[in-house]
XYZ file of C-alpha atoms in Angstrom:
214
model
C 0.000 0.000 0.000
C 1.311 3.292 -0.505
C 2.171 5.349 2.896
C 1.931 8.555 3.818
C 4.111 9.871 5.520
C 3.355 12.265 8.706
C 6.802 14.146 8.735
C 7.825 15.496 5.223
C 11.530 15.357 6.353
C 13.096 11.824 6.085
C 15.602 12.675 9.101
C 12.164 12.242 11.162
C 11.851 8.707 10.427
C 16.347 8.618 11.567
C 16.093 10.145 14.970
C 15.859 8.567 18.372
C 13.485 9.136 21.090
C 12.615 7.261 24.849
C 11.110 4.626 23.224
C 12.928 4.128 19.865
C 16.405 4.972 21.897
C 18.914 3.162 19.177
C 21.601 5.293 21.219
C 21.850 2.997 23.532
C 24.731 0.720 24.019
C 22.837 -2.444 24.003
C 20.788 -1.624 20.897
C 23.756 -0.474 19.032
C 25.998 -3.409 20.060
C 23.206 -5.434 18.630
C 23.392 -3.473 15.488
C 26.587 -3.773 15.340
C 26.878 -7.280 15.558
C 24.296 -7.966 13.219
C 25.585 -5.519 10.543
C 28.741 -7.403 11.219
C 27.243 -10.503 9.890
C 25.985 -8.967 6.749
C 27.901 -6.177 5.587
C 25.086 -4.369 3.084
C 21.618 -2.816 3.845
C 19.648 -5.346 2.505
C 20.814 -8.165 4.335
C 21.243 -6.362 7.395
C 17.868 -5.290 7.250
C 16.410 -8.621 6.905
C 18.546 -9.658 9.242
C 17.123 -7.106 11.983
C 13.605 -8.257 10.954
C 14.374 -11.916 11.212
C 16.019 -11.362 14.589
C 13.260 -9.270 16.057
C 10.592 -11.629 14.886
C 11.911 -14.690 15.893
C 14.073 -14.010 18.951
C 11.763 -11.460 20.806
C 8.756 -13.760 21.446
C 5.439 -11.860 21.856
C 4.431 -11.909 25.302
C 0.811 -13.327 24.120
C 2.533 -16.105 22.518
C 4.970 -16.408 25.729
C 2.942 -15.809 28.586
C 5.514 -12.823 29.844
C 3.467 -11.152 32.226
C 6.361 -7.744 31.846
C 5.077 -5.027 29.950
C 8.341 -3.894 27.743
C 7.730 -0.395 25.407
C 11.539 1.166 25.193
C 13.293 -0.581 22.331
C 16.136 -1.317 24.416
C 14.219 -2.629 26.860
C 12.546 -5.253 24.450
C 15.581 -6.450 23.387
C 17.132 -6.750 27.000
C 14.138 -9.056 28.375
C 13.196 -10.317 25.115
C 9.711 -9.673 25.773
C 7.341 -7.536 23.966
C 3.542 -7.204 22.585
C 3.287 -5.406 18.376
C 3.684 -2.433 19.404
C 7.457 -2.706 21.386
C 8.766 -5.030 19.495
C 8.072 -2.210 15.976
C 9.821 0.227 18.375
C 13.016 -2.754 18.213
C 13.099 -3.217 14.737
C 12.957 0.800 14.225
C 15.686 1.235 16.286
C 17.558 -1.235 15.037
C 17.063 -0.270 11.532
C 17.600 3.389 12.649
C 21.372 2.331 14.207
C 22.733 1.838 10.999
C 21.012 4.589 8.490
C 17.866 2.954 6.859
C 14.975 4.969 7.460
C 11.726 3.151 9.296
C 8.768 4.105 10.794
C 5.719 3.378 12.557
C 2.275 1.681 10.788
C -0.896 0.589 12.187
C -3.635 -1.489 11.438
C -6.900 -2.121 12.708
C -8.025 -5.345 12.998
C -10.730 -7.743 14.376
C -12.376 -11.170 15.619
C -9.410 -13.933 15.118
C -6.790 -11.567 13.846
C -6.630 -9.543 16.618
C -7.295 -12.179 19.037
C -4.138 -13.990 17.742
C -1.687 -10.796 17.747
C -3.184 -9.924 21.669
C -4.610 -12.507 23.485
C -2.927 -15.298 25.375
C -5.765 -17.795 24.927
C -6.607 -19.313 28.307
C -5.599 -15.766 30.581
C -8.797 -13.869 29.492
C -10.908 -12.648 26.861
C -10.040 -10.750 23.780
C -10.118 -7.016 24.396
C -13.473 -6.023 23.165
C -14.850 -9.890 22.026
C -14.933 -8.974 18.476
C -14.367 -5.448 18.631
C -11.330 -3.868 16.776
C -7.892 -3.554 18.618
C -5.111 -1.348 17.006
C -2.042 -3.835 15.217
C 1.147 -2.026 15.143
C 3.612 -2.921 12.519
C 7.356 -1.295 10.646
C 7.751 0.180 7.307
C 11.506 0.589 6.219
C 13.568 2.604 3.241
C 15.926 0.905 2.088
C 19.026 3.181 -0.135
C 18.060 3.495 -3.530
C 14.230 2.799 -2.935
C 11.976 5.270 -3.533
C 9.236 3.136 -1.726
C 8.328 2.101 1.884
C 7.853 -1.522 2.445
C 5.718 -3.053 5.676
C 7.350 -5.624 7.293
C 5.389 -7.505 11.004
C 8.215 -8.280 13.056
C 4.964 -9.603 15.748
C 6.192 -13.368 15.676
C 5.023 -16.176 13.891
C 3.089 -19.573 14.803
C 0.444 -21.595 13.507
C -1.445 -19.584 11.068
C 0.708 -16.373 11.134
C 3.675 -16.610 8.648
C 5.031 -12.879 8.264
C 8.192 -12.710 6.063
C 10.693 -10.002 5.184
C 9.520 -9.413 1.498
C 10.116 -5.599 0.166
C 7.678 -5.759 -2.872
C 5.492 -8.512 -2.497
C 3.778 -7.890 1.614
C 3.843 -10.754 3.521
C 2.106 -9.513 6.825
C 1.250 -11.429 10.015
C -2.571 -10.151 9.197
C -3.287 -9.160 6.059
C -6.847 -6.579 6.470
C -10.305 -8.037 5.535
C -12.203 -4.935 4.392
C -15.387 -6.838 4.779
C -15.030 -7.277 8.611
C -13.734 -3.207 8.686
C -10.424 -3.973 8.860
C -8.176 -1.382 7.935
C -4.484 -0.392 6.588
C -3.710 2.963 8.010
C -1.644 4.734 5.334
C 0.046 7.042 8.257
C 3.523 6.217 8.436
C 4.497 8.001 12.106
C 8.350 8.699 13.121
C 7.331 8.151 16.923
C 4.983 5.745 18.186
C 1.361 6.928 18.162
C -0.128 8.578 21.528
C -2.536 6.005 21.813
C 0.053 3.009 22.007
C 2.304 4.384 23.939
C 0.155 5.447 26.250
C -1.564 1.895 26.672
C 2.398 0.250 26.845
C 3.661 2.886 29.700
C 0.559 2.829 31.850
C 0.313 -0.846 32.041
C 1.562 -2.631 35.099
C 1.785 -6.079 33.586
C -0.014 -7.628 30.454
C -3.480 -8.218 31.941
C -3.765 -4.575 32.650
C -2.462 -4.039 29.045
C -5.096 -6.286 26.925
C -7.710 -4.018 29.162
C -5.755 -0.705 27.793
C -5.636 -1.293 24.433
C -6.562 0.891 22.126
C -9.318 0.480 19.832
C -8.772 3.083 17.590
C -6.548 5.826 16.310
């Protein structure tokens, strides 16, 4: 899908902040050693992705009761829900000079049961009411484009892949059901997650806080 993105200036979508904080030592030793590994942008990007994704599990998929939102943070308890682990990847992917930003989608019934919910702990947020999805878009030199890549985690039924043409998202939208793509592409994390991530004690309290909409 084509984004849109919220700051003209692509040095927005470079810079750091509390929760995408790729100045810190651990997240740039981990950039480091990864870009190590690879050597070029395009393999170290995918490399980032794949390392996020699959080494980071998502606290639903877990059952990490720790609430993690600072992209250091995330990578230091490997722990995270959608939302920190896209603030890992961006910092990551920030450490070494490719652009990335923030995405969101709104999603519903099994979709967003499967990115939030830890099955036996509770109910989805809402029953089938929407919940907010977070997910990266990235730059790469040379690319005029933004690609969307889901760093969430895979398991049965959710196969997201680092693919910069061709999406292959955790949860592709179903219009029917009112799913939606937002087009925004933020260089922060939006208010609304955030705000859910830092105000949350542990995960219980965080399926209760988050948002249903932008």
């Amino acid at each position: 899908m084509q984004l849109i993105q919220q700051n003209p200036d692509i040095h927005a979508y470079l810079a750091s902040d509390e929760a995408i904080d790729h100045w810190h030592p651990l997240v740039q030793e981990t950039a480091d050693a990864l870009w190590s590994a690879t050597g070029d942008a395009y393999s170290y990007a995918k490399a980032a992705f794949e390392f996020v994704r699959d080494t980071i599990p998502h606290s639903a998929d877990s059952g990490d009761l720790r609430v993690s939102w600072r992209a250091s943070d995330v990578i230091a308890t490997r722990n995270g829900i959608c939302y920190a682990k896209s603030h890992a990847l961006v910092a990551l992917l920030r450490a070494q000079g490719i652009p990335a930003g923030l995405c969101y989608q709104l999603l519903t019934d099994d979709h967003s049961c499967s990115d939030s919910c830890s099955g036996g702990a509770g109910a989805c947020p809402g029953g089938t009411n929407a919940v907010i999805h977070g997910l990266v878009a990235l730059r790469l030199p040379g690319r005029e484009r933004w690609s969307r890549v889901d760093p969430r985690g895979n398991k049965p039924g959710v196969d997201a892949q680092f693919s910069l043409d061709t999406e292959r998202l955790a949860f592709p939208v179903r219009p029917e059901l009112g799913e939606i793509d937002h087009p925004e592409l933020y260089a922060v994390p939006h208010p609304a997650t955030l705000k859910a991530l830092r105000h949350s004690a542990d995960r219980p309290e965080l399926w209760r806080n988050l948002p249903t909409a932008l």
